[in-house]
C-alpha atoms as an extended CHARMM CRD file, in Angstrom:
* protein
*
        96  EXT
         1         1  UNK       CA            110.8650000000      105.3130000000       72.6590000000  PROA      1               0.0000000000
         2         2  UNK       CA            107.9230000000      106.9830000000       74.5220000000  PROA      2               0.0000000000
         3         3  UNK       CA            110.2310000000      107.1190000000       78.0940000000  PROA      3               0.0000000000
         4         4  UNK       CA            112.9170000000      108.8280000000       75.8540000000  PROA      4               0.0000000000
         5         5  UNK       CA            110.5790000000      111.1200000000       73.8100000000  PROA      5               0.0000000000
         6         6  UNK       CA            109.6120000000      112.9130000000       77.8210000000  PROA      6               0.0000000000
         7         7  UNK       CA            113.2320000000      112.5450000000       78.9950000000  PROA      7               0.0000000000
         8         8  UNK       CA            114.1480000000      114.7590000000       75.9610000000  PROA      8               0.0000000000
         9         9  UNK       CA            110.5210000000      116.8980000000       76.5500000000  PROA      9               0.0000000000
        10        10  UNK       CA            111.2830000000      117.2410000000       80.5040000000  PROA      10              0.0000000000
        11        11  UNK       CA            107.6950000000      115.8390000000       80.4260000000  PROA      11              0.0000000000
        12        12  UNK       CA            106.9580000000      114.5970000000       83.7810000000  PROA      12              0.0000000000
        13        13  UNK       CA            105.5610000000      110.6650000000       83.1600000000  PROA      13              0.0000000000
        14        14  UNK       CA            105.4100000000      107.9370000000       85.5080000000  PROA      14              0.0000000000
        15        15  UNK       CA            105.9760000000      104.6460000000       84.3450000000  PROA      15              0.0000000000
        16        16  UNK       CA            104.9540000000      101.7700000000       86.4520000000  PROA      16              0.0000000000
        17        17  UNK       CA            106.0230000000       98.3820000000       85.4940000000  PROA      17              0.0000000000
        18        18  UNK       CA            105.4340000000       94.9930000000       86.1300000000  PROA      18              0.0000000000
        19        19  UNK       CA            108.7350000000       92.9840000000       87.2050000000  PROA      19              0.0000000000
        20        20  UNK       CA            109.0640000000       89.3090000000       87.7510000000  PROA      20              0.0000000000
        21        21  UNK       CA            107.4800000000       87.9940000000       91.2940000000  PROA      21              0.0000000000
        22        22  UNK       CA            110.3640000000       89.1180000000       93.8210000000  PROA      22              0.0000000000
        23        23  UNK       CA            111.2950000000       85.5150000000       94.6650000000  PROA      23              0.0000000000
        24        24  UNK       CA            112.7750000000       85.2330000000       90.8630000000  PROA      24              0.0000000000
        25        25  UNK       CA            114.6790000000       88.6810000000       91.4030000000  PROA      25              0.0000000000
        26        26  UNK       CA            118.5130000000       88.4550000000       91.6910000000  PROA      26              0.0000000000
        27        27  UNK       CA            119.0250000000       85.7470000000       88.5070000000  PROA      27              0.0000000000
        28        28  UNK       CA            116.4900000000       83.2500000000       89.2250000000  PROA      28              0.0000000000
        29        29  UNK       CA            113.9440000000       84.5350000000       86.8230000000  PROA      29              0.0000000000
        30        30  UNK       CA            113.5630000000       81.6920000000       84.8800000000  PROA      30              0.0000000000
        31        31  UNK       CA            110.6790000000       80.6290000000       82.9870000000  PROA      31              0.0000000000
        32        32  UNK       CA            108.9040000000       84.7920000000       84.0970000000  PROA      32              0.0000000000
        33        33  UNK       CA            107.7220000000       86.5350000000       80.8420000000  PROA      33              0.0000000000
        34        34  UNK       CA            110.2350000000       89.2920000000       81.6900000000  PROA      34              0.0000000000
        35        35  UNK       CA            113.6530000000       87.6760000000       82.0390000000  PROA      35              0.0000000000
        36        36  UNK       CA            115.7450000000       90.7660000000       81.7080000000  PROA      36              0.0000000000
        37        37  UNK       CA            118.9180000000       90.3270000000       83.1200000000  PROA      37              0.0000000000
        38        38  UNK       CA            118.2270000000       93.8600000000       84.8240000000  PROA      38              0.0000000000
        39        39  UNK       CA            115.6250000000       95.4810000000       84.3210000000  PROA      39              0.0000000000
        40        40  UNK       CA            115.7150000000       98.4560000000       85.9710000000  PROA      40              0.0000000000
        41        41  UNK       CA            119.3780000000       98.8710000000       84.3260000000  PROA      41              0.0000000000
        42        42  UNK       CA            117.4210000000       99.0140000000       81.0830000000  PROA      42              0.0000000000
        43        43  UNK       CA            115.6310000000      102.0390000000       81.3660000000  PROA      43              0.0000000000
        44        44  UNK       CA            118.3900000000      103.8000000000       84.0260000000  PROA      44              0.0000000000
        45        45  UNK       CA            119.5760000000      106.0160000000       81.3610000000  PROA      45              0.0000000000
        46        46  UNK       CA            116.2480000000      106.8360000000       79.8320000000  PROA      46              0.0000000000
        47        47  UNK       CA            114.5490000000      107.9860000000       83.3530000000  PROA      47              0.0000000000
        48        48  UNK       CA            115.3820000000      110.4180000000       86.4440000000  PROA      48              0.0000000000
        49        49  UNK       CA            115.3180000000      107.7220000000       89.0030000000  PROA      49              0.0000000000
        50        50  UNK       CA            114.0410000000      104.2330000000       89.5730000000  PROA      50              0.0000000000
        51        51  UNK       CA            111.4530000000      103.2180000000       92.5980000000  PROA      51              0.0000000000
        52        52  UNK       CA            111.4780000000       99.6410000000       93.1750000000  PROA      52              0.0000000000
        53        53  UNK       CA            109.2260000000       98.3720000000       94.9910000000  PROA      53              0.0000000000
        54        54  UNK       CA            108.9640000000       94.8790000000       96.8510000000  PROA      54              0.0000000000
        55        55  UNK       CA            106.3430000000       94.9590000000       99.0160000000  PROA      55              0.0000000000
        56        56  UNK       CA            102.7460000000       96.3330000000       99.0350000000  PROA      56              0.0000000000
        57        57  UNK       CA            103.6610000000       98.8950000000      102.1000000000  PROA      57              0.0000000000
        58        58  UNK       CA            106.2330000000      100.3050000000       99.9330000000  PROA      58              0.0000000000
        59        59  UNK       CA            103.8900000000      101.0350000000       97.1260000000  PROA      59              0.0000000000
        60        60  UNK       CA            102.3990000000      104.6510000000       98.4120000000  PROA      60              0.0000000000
        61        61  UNK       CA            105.5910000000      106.2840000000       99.5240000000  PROA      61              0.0000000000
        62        62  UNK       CA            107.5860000000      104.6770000000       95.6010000000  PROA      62              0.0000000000
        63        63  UNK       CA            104.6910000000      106.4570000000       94.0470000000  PROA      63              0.0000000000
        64        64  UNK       CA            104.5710000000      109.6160000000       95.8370000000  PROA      64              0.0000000000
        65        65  UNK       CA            108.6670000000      109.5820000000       95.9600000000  PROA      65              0.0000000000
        66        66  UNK       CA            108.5500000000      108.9790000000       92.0900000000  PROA      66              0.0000000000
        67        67  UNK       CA            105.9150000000      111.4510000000       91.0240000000  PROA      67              0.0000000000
        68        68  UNK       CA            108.0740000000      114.4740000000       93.4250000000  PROA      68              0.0000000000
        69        69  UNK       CA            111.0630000000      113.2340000000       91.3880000000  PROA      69              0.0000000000
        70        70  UNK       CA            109.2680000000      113.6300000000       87.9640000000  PROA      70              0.0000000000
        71        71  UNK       CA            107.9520000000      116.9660000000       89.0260000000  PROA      71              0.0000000000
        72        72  UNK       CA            111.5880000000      118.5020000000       90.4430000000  PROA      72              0.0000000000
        73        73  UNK       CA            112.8540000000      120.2350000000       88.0180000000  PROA      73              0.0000000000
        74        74  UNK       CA            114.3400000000      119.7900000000       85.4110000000  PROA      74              0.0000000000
        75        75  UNK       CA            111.3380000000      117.3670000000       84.9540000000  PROA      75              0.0000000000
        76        76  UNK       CA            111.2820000000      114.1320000000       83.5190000000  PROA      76              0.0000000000
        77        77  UNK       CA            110.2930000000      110.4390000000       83.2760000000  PROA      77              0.0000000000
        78        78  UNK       CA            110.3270000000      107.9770000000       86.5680000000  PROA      78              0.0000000000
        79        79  UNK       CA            110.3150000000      105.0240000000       86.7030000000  PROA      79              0.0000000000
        80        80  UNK       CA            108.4430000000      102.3140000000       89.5030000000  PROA      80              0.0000000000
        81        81  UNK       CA            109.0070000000       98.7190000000       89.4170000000  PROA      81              0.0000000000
        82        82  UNK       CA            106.6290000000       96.0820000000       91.4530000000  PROA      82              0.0000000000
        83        83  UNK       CA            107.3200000000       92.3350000000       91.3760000000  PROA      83              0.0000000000
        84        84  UNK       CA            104.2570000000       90.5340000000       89.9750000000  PROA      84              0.0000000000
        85        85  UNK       CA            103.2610000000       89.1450000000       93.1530000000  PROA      85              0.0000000000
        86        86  UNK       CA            103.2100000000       92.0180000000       94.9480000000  PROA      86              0.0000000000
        87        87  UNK       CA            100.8480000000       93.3570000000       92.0890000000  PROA      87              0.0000000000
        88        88  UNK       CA             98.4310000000       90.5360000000       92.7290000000  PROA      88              0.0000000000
        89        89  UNK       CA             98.6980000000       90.4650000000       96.5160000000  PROA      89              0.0000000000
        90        90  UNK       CA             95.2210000000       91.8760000000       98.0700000000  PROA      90              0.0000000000
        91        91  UNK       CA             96.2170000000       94.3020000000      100.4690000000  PROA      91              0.0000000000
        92        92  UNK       CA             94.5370000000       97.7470000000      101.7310000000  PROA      92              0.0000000000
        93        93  UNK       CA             96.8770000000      100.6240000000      101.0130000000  PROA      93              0.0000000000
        94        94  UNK       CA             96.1110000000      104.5520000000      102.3310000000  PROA      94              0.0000000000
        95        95  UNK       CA             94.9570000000      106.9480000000       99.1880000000  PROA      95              0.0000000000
        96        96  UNK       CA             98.4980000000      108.7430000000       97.7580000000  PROA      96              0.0000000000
C-alpha cells in the first residue's frame, strides 16, 4: 500500500529490500523467509524500475541509478533488491 500511495503521489521513495541469499535465486529458495516466486515481479507494477543487486560492488551505482530514476520526472517509487548475503557480506563501499 505505501509503494502504491507514492506511485499515485509521484512521490519519489526508495525502497530497498531484502531478497533471499543469491544462491537460492532462480527457484531454489527453499526454506528463505521470502519464498516469492518473483519478487521483483511483485512490486513491477507498483514502482518505476527495479535495481537488483547481486553483489556488494553493484550496491553504489543500484542506489544512485535508482534514486535518478525516482527523481526523473514524472517521479515515483524505485525499487532495489539485495540478496541477504550480500547484505551481510563486510565489504568497504565508496560514499554515494
Amino acid at each position: 500500500p505505501a509503494l502504491q500511495e507514492a506511485a499515485a503521489a509521484s512521490a519519489p521513495v526508495l525502497a530497498v529490500c531484502a531478497q533471499v541469499p543469491a544462491a537460492g535465486l532462480g527457484g531454489r529458495r527453499h526454506g528463505h523467509p521470502r519464498e516469492l516466486r518473483d519478487q521483483q515481479a511483485s512490486f513491477r507494477e507498483v514502482v518505476k524500475s527495479v535495481h537488483p543487486v547481486r553483489t556488494a560492488s553493484q550496491i553504489p551505482s543500484a542506489i544512485a541509478a535508482a534514486w535518478e530514476s525516482a527523481l526523473t520526472a514524472p517521479h515515483g517509487p524505485v525499487w532495489v533488491e539485495i540478496p541477504e548475503d550480500v547484505l551481510r557480506a563486510e565489504t568497504v563501499l565508496p560514499p554515494v
